[in-house]
Each structure stands twice: as C-alpha cells, then as structure tokens.
Amino acid sequence: GQNIDQPTEMTATEGAIVQINCTYQTSGFNGLFWYQQHAGEAPTFLSYNVLDGLEEKGRFSSFLSRSKGYSYLLLKELQMKDSASYLCAVRAVDDKIIFGKGTRLHILP
Amino acid sequence: KAGVTQTPRYLIKTRGQQVTLSCSPISGHRSVSWYQQTPGQGLQFLFEYFSETQRNKGNFPGRFSGRQFSNSRSEMNVSTLELGDSALYLCASSQDRGGETQYFGPGTRLLVL
C-alpha cells in the first residue's frame, strides 16, 4: 500500500529552527514535494527532491534519503507567518502524487 | 501570468444532487490534477488530465468524473452527492506531466446538506 507519515502537530518558538520529518512507503518513487498551506488557503510549493541530499532555498531546506524512505523539511529563523500546515507528498508509480495528512506548525512568540 | 482559477468558490448542495466544478490552469500548462481535501483524510488525489485525456485516477467511486477541454480547462462532476462529499476540492496545474511544480487554485468549498 501507499503510506506517508508525518507528525500531526509541532510547536516551535519564533527565531528558532524546526525540522519536520516525513517517512514514506510507496509503489515506486519519482520525487518528493513539500508544500505549505495556511489555514483557508491553497497549498503553495516549497521544494522538490528527486535525488538524495539537501536542497536549500533561503530559510527552508529539504533533505531526502531514498534508501531510508525519509525526508525532512528544515525551517530556520522561524517567523510568525510560518505558522501553517506543511504537506509532504510523493510522486509514485504512474506519476500519481500521494500526500501525507500534513503537519500543523504553531509558532510561539 | 494569472494563477489557477476555480469556480465557483463556494457551493451548497443537497444529497442526491449533482455538481460541476471548473478549473482554468495557468496559461501554457497542459496538466490538470484534482484533489479532495477533508480534515480527516487530508489531500487525496482524484484524477489527472493531460491533453484532454485522463492519465491517472485515484480511488474514488465512479460518481466522480472529469474532463479536459482543448484549451486545457478542466471540469469535474460529482453525481448523486452524499454528505461525505463535503470537502474542499482543489485543482492544480503543471506545465507537463511529471513536472517539478504543481500550482494550486484557491479551491471550491462544497457543502452537502
């Protein structure tokens, strides 16, 4: 079966660093996405990993280990506007994109 | 470039009715995917259209159908609505199949009474 696991909720402090983990078991693997979704809004693209390693984009970085079926999203210098849900998604066989249920991140001042 | 647009934004229907939702992708994008989002299940893939052909389908009953037109605009239809169909329906477009990035529209929030 297809399964993507990520924590339901996390809390962090403004200015700190937080790591959101995602593990997956899917039929085939053609890439992993991270999306940010603010309450009441559509998801917006953050990152895409298809090879092992770390991809850095400003305050956000995403890591992938295909052999371990594992990824994480690292958010640095947290800001209040980073309070949102973070969705991990895998492009599996036949290019179907499967989403995890999301991690709701709360930022405390 | 204009983003992905979806109409209507909100819809209230009663059980047994049918509904049609519309999605206009970003200009030049040929792939359109549809998702259902509910608090309990998260985002679930419904189907993907590319060049007017359904390329992929998720695990939803046959009451859910869609189509894509020659200008890449897409519609999805849900017949014989059930209470459990209440959800946010999101459409996402990408330039080609297997593209790195999908751009989501604002969604249509459907409430079935």
mmCIF file of C-alpha atoms in Angstrom:
data_model
loop_
_atom_site.group_PDB
_atom_site.id
_atom_site.type_symbol
_atom_site.label_atom_id
_atom_site.label_comp_id
_atom_site.label_asym_id
_atom_site.label_seq_id
_atom_site.Cartn_x
_atom_site.Cartn_y
_atom_site.Cartn_z
ATOM 1 C CA GLY A 1 0.000 0.000 0.000
ATOM 2 C CA GLN A 2 0.883 3.665 -0.128
ATOM 3 C CA ASN A 3 1.722 5.367 3.137
ATOM 4 C CA ILE A 4 3.167 8.733 4.046
ATOM 5 C CA ASP A 5 3.692 9.581 7.704
ATOM 6 C CA GLN A 6 4.410 12.930 9.260
ATOM 7 C CA PRO A 7 3.730 14.299 12.745
ATOM 8 C CA THR A 8 0.281 15.781 13.219
ATOM 9 C CA GLU A 9 1.358 18.887 15.098
ATOM 10 C CA MET A 10 4.540 20.645 16.184
ATOM 11 C CA THR A 11 5.260 23.781 18.171
ATOM 12 C CA ALA A 12 8.329 25.996 17.941
ATOM 13 C CA THR A 13 9.457 29.436 19.033
ATOM 14 C CA GLU A 14 9.925 32.489 16.843
ATOM 15 C CA GLY A 15 13.549 32.753 15.705
ATOM 16 C CA ALA A 16 14.269 29.072 16.332
ATOM 17 C CA ILE A 17 14.805 26.126 13.958
ATOM 18 C CA VAL A 18 12.325 23.294 13.417
ATOM 19 C CA GLN A 19 12.622 20.014 11.496
ATOM 20 C CA ILE A 20 9.505 18.313 10.140
ATOM 21 C CA ASN A 21 10.035 14.656 9.283
ATOM 22 C CA CYS A 22 8.299 12.582 6.652
ATOM 23 C CA THR A 23 8.602 8.853 6.022
ATOM 24 C CA TYR A 24 7.066 7.137 3.054
ATOM 25 C CA GLN A 25 6.310 3.712 1.627
ATOM 26 C CA THR A 26 5.024 3.954 -1.911
ATOM 27 C CA SER A 27 4.840 1.948 -5.107
ATOM 28 C CA GLY A 28 7.767 3.490 -6.913
ATOM 29 C CA PHE A 29 9.354 6.855 -6.311
ATOM 30 C CA ASN A 30 9.680 9.726 -8.763
ATOM 31 C CA GLY A 31 10.244 12.634 -6.396
ATOM 32 C CA LEU A 32 9.155 14.168 -3.097
ATOM 33 C CA PHE A 33 7.455 17.518 -2.600
ATOM 34 C CA TRP A 34 6.910 19.813 0.341
ATOM 35 C CA TYR A 35 4.021 22.265 0.332
ATOM 36 C CA GLN A 36 2.957 24.953 2.782
ATOM 37 C CA GLN A 37 -0.724 25.552 3.411
ATOM 38 C CA HIS A 38 -2.063 28.392 5.513
ATOM 39 C CA ALA A 39 -5.497 27.923 7.018
ATOM 40 C CA GLY A 40 -8.209 28.520 4.451
ATOM 41 C CA GLU A 41 -5.755 28.822 1.587
ATOM 42 C CA ALA A 42 -4.433 26.565 -1.169
ATOM 43 C CA PRO A 43 -1.116 24.735 -0.805
ATOM 44 C CA THR A 44 1.941 26.522 -2.168
ATOM 45 C CA PHE A 45 5.035 24.760 -3.455
ATOM 46 C CA LEU A 46 8.150 24.837 -1.257
ATOM 47 C CA SER A 47 10.574 22.215 -2.558
ATOM 48 C CA TYR A 48 11.097 19.166 -4.723
ATOM 49 C CA ASN A 49 13.716 16.451 -4.156
ATOM 50 C CA VAL A 50 14.372 13.603 -6.527
ATOM 51 C CA LEU A 51 17.997 12.812 -5.622
ATOM 52 C CA ASP A 52 19.452 12.122 -2.177
ATOM 53 C CA GLY A 53 20.791 15.083 -0.309
ATOM 54 C CA LEU A 54 19.953 18.526 0.912
ATOM 55 C CA GLU A 55 18.302 21.282 -1.146
ATOM 56 C CA GLU A 56 18.479 24.770 0.350
ATOM 57 C CA LYS A 57 16.208 27.665 -0.501
ATOM 58 C CA GLY A 58 16.672 30.619 1.790
ATOM 59 C CA ARG A 59 15.300 29.843 5.247
ATOM 60 C CA PHE A 60 13.878 26.497 4.049
ATOM 61 C CA SER A 61 15.853 23.324 3.303
ATOM 62 C CA SER A 62 14.643 19.872 2.342
ATOM 63 C CA PHE A 63 16.527 16.597 2.691
ATOM 64 C CA LEU A 64 15.902 13.249 1.043
ATOM 65 C CA SER A 65 17.182 9.723 1.652
ATOM 66 C CA ARG A 66 15.608 7.365 -0.865
ATOM 67 C CA SER A 67 17.138 4.238 0.688
ATOM 68 C CA LYS A 68 15.506 5.086 4.024
ATOM 69 C CA GLY A 69 12.228 6.389 2.590
ATOM 70 C CA TYR A 70 12.787 9.544 4.586
ATOM 71 C CA SER A 71 12.695 13.279 4.111
ATOM 72 C CA TYR A 72 12.697 16.330 6.317
ATOM 73 C CA LEU A 73 11.889 19.992 5.909
ATOM 74 C CA LEU A 74 14.069 22.346 7.928
ATOM 75 C CA LEU A 75 12.811 25.829 8.693
ATOM 76 C CA LYS A 76 15.308 28.333 10.112
ATOM 77 C CA GLU A 77 14.821 31.726 11.778
ATOM 78 C CA LEU A 78 11.160 30.986 12.305
ATOM 79 C CA GLN A 79 8.700 33.809 11.809
ATOM 80 C CA MET A 80 5.098 34.047 12.957
ATOM 81 C CA LYS A 81 3.978 33.823 9.326
ATOM 82 C CA ASP A 82 5.459 30.307 9.184
ATOM 83 C CA SER A 83 2.508 29.083 11.250
ATOM 84 C CA ALA A 84 0.840 26.782 8.750
ATOM 85 C CA SER A 85 0.404 23.160 7.746
ATOM 86 C CA TYR A 86 3.294 21.518 5.922
ATOM 87 C CA LEU A 87 2.420 18.757 3.489
ATOM 88 C CA CYS A 88 4.802 16.038 2.363
ATOM 89 C CA ALA A 89 3.890 14.418 -0.964
ATOM 90 C CA VAL A 90 5.462 11.658 -3.053
ATOM 91 C CA ARG A 91 5.176 11.157 -6.787
ATOM 92 C CA ALA A 92 4.741 7.408 -7.016
ATOM 93 C CA VAL A 93 4.312 4.987 -9.892
ATOM 94 C CA ASP A 94 2.437 6.347 -12.912
ATOM 95 C CA ASP A 95 3.149 9.850 -11.634
ATOM 96 C CA LYS A 96 0.357 9.742 -9.048
ATOM 97 C CA ILE A 97 1.070 12.246 -6.283
ATOM 98 C CA ILE A 98 0.245 10.987 -2.802
ATOM 99 C CA PHE A 99 0.005 13.443 0.076
ATOM 100 C CA GLY A 100 0.596 12.934 3.776
ATOM 101 C CA LYS A 101 -2.012 14.362 6.136
ATOM 102 C CA GLY A 102 0.164 17.339 6.948
ATOM 103 C CA THR A 103 1.958 18.721 9.984
ATOM 104 C CA ARG A 104 0.367 21.721 11.662
ATOM 105 C CA LEU A 105 3.165 24.002 12.867
ATOM 106 C CA HIS A 106 2.455 26.507 15.652
ATOM 107 C CA ILE A 107 4.938 29.332 16.198
ATOM 108 C CA LEU A 108 5.053 30.909 19.653
ATOM 109 C CA PRO A 109 6.341 34.466 20.193
ATOM 110 C CA LYS B 1 0.693 35.316 -15.535
ATOM 111 C CA ALA B 2 -2.655 34.706 -13.941
ATOM 112 C CA GLY B 3 -2.775 31.849 -11.473
ATOM 113 C CA VAL B 4 -5.038 28.834 -11.409
ATOM 114 C CA THR B 5 -8.661 29.839 -11.099
ATOM 115 C CA GLN B 6 -11.542 27.750 -9.840
ATOM 116 C CA THR B 7 -15.249 28.418 -9.953
ATOM 117 C CA PRO B 8 -17.402 28.546 -8.009
ATOM 118 C CA ARG B 9 -15.538 29.218 -4.774
ATOM 119 C CA TYR B 10 -18.371 28.057 -2.534
ATOM 120 C CA LEU B 11 -21.274 25.758 -3.183
ATOM 121 C CA ILE B 12 -24.112 24.313 -1.135
ATOM 122 C CA LYS B 13 -25.981 21.296 -2.459
ATOM 123 C CA THR B 14 -28.323 18.683 -1.067
ATOM 124 C CA ARG B 15 -27.920 14.915 -1.073
ATOM 125 C CA GLY B 16 -28.698 13.306 -4.394
ATOM 126 C CA GLN B 17 -27.925 16.379 -6.471
ATOM 127 C CA GLN B 18 -25.038 16.635 -8.878
ATOM 128 C CA VAL B 19 -22.386 19.330 -9.142
ATOM 129 C CA THR B 20 -19.861 20.541 -11.711
ATOM 130 C CA LEU B 21 -16.707 22.372 -10.715
ATOM 131 C CA SER B 22 -14.452 24.259 -13.106
ATOM 132 C CA CYS B 23 -10.720 24.848 -13.203
ATOM 133 C CA SER B 24 -8.706 27.094 -15.510
ATOM 134 C CA PRO B 25 -4.984 26.292 -15.380
ATOM 135 C CA ILE B 26 -2.125 28.729 -15.735
ATOM 136 C CA SER B 27 -1.685 29.724 -19.367
ATOM 137 C CA GLY B 28 0.564 27.211 -21.117
ATOM 138 C CA HIS B 29 0.030 24.479 -18.541
ATOM 139 C CA ARG B 30 -1.307 21.280 -20.034
ATOM 140 C CA SER B 31 -1.663 19.031 -16.992
ATOM 141 C CA VAL B 32 -4.526 19.460 -14.540
ATOM 142 C CA SER B 33 -4.992 17.385 -11.394
ATOM 143 C CA TRP B 34 -7.906 17.351 -8.997
ATOM 144 C CA TYR B 35 -7.767 16.674 -5.262
ATOM 145 C CA GLN B 36 -10.271 16.362 -2.449
ATOM 146 C CA GLN B 37 -9.226 17.763 0.920
ATOM 147 C CA THR B 38 -11.011 16.909 4.164
ATOM 148 C CA PRO B 39 -9.863 17.359 7.772
ATOM 149 C CA GLY B 40 -9.816 13.619 8.383
ATOM 150 C CA GLN B 41 -8.218 12.338 5.200
ATOM 151 C CA GLY B 42 -6.057 15.237 4.099
ATOM 152 C CA LEU B 43 -5.422 15.760 0.401
ATOM 153 C CA GLN B 44 -6.492 12.840 -1.764
ATOM 154 C CA PHE B 45 -5.823 12.519 -5.465
ATOM 155 C CA LEU B 46 -8.905 12.304 -7.663
ATOM 156 C CA PHE B 47 -7.601 12.331 -11.225
ATOM 157 C CA GLU B 48 -5.175 13.918 -13.650
ATOM 158 C CA TYR B 49 -5.847 15.154 -17.158
ATOM 159 C CA PHE B 50 -3.307 15.861 -19.854
ATOM 160 C CA SER B 51 -4.041 16.709 -23.475
ATOM 161 C CA GLU B 52 -7.757 16.075 -22.950
ATOM 162 C CA THR B 53 -7.131 12.518 -21.700
ATOM 163 C CA GLN B 54 -7.449 11.146 -18.198
ATOM 164 C CA ARG B 55 -3.961 9.870 -17.355
ATOM 165 C CA ASN B 56 -4.433 8.834 -13.748
ATOM 166 C CA LYS B 57 -7.265 8.117 -11.395
ATOM 167 C CA GLY B 58 -7.400 7.865 -7.617
ATOM 168 C CA ASN B 59 -9.511 5.541 -5.511
ATOM 169 C CA PHE B 60 -12.841 7.309 -5.761
ATOM 170 C CA PRO B 61 -16.187 5.883 -6.886
ATOM 171 C CA GLY B 62 -17.483 6.338 -10.394
ATOM 172 C CA ARG B 63 -19.730 9.185 -9.208
ATOM 173 C CA PHE B 64 -16.633 11.339 -9.561
ATOM 174 C CA SER B 65 -15.726 12.134 -13.132
ATOM 175 C CA GLY B 66 -13.960 14.814 -15.067
ATOM 176 C CA ARG B 67 -12.890 16.050 -18.434
ATOM 177 C CA GLN B 68 -10.441 18.427 -20.029
ATOM 178 C CA PHE B 69 -11.044 20.691 -22.969
ATOM 179 C CA SER B 70 -8.726 21.610 -25.827
ATOM 180 C CA ASN B 71 -7.760 24.857 -24.057
ATOM 181 C CA SER B 72 -6.667 22.774 -21.006
ATOM 182 C CA ARG B 73 -9.568 23.975 -18.866
ATOM 183 C CA SER B 74 -10.975 21.149 -16.813
ATOM 184 C CA GLU B 75 -14.237 20.287 -15.120
ATOM 185 C CA MET B 76 -15.055 17.698 -12.530
ATOM 186 C CA ASN B 77 -18.500 16.354 -11.864
ATOM 187 C CA VAL B 78 -19.898 14.598 -8.832
ATOM 188 C CA SER B 79 -23.240 12.892 -9.261
ATOM 189 C CA THR B 80 -25.653 11.683 -6.596
ATOM 190 C CA LEU B 81 -23.991 13.741 -3.890
ATOM 191 C CA GLU B 82 -23.504 12.233 -0.439
ATOM 192 C CA LEU B 83 -22.909 14.031 2.861
ATOM 193 C CA GLY B 84 -19.357 12.688 2.870
ATOM 194 C CA ASP B 85 -18.598 14.579 -0.343
ATOM 195 C CA SER B 86 -18.456 17.815 1.645
ATOM 196 C CA ALA B 87 -14.872 18.944 1.182
ATOM 197 C CA LEU B 88 -12.509 21.434 -0.382
ATOM 198 C CA TYR B 89 -11.877 20.483 -3.999
ATOM 199 C CA LEU B 90 -8.524 21.691 -5.254
ATOM 200 C CA CYS B 91 -7.268 21.832 -8.775
ATOM 201 C CA ALA B 92 -3.567 22.043 -9.596
ATOM 202 C CA SER B 93 -1.845 22.677 -12.888
ATOM 203 C CA SER B 94 1.633 21.977 -14.164
ATOM 204 C CA GLN B 95 3.348 22.621 -17.444
ATOM 205 C CA ASP B 96 3.741 18.976 -18.355
ATOM 206 C CA ARG B 97 3.206 15.586 -16.817
ATOM 207 C CA GLY B 98 5.818 14.761 -14.222
ATOM 208 C CA GLY B 99 6.708 18.393 -13.772
ATOM 209 C CA GLU B 100 8.505 19.581 -10.681
ATOM 210 C CA THR B 101 5.885 22.005 -9.559
ATOM 211 C CA GLN B 102 2.133 21.962 -9.292
ATOM 212 C CA TYR B 103 0.355 25.253 -8.780
ATOM 213 C CA PHE B 104 -2.861 25.026 -6.834
ATOM 214 C CA GLY B 105 -6.003 27.042 -7.303
ATOM 215 C CA PRO B 106 -7.910 28.512 -4.339
ATOM 216 C CA GLY B 107 -10.340 25.589 -4.298
ATOM 217 C CA THR B 108 -14.086 25.126 -4.297
ATOM 218 C CA ARG B 109 -15.615 24.501 -0.904
ATOM 219 C CA LEU B 110 -18.575 22.156 -1.310
ATOM 220 C CA LEU B 111 -21.099 21.613 1.450
ATOM 221 C CA VAL B 112 -23.632 18.820 1.018
ATOM 222 C CA LEU B 113 -26.702 19.029 3.259
#
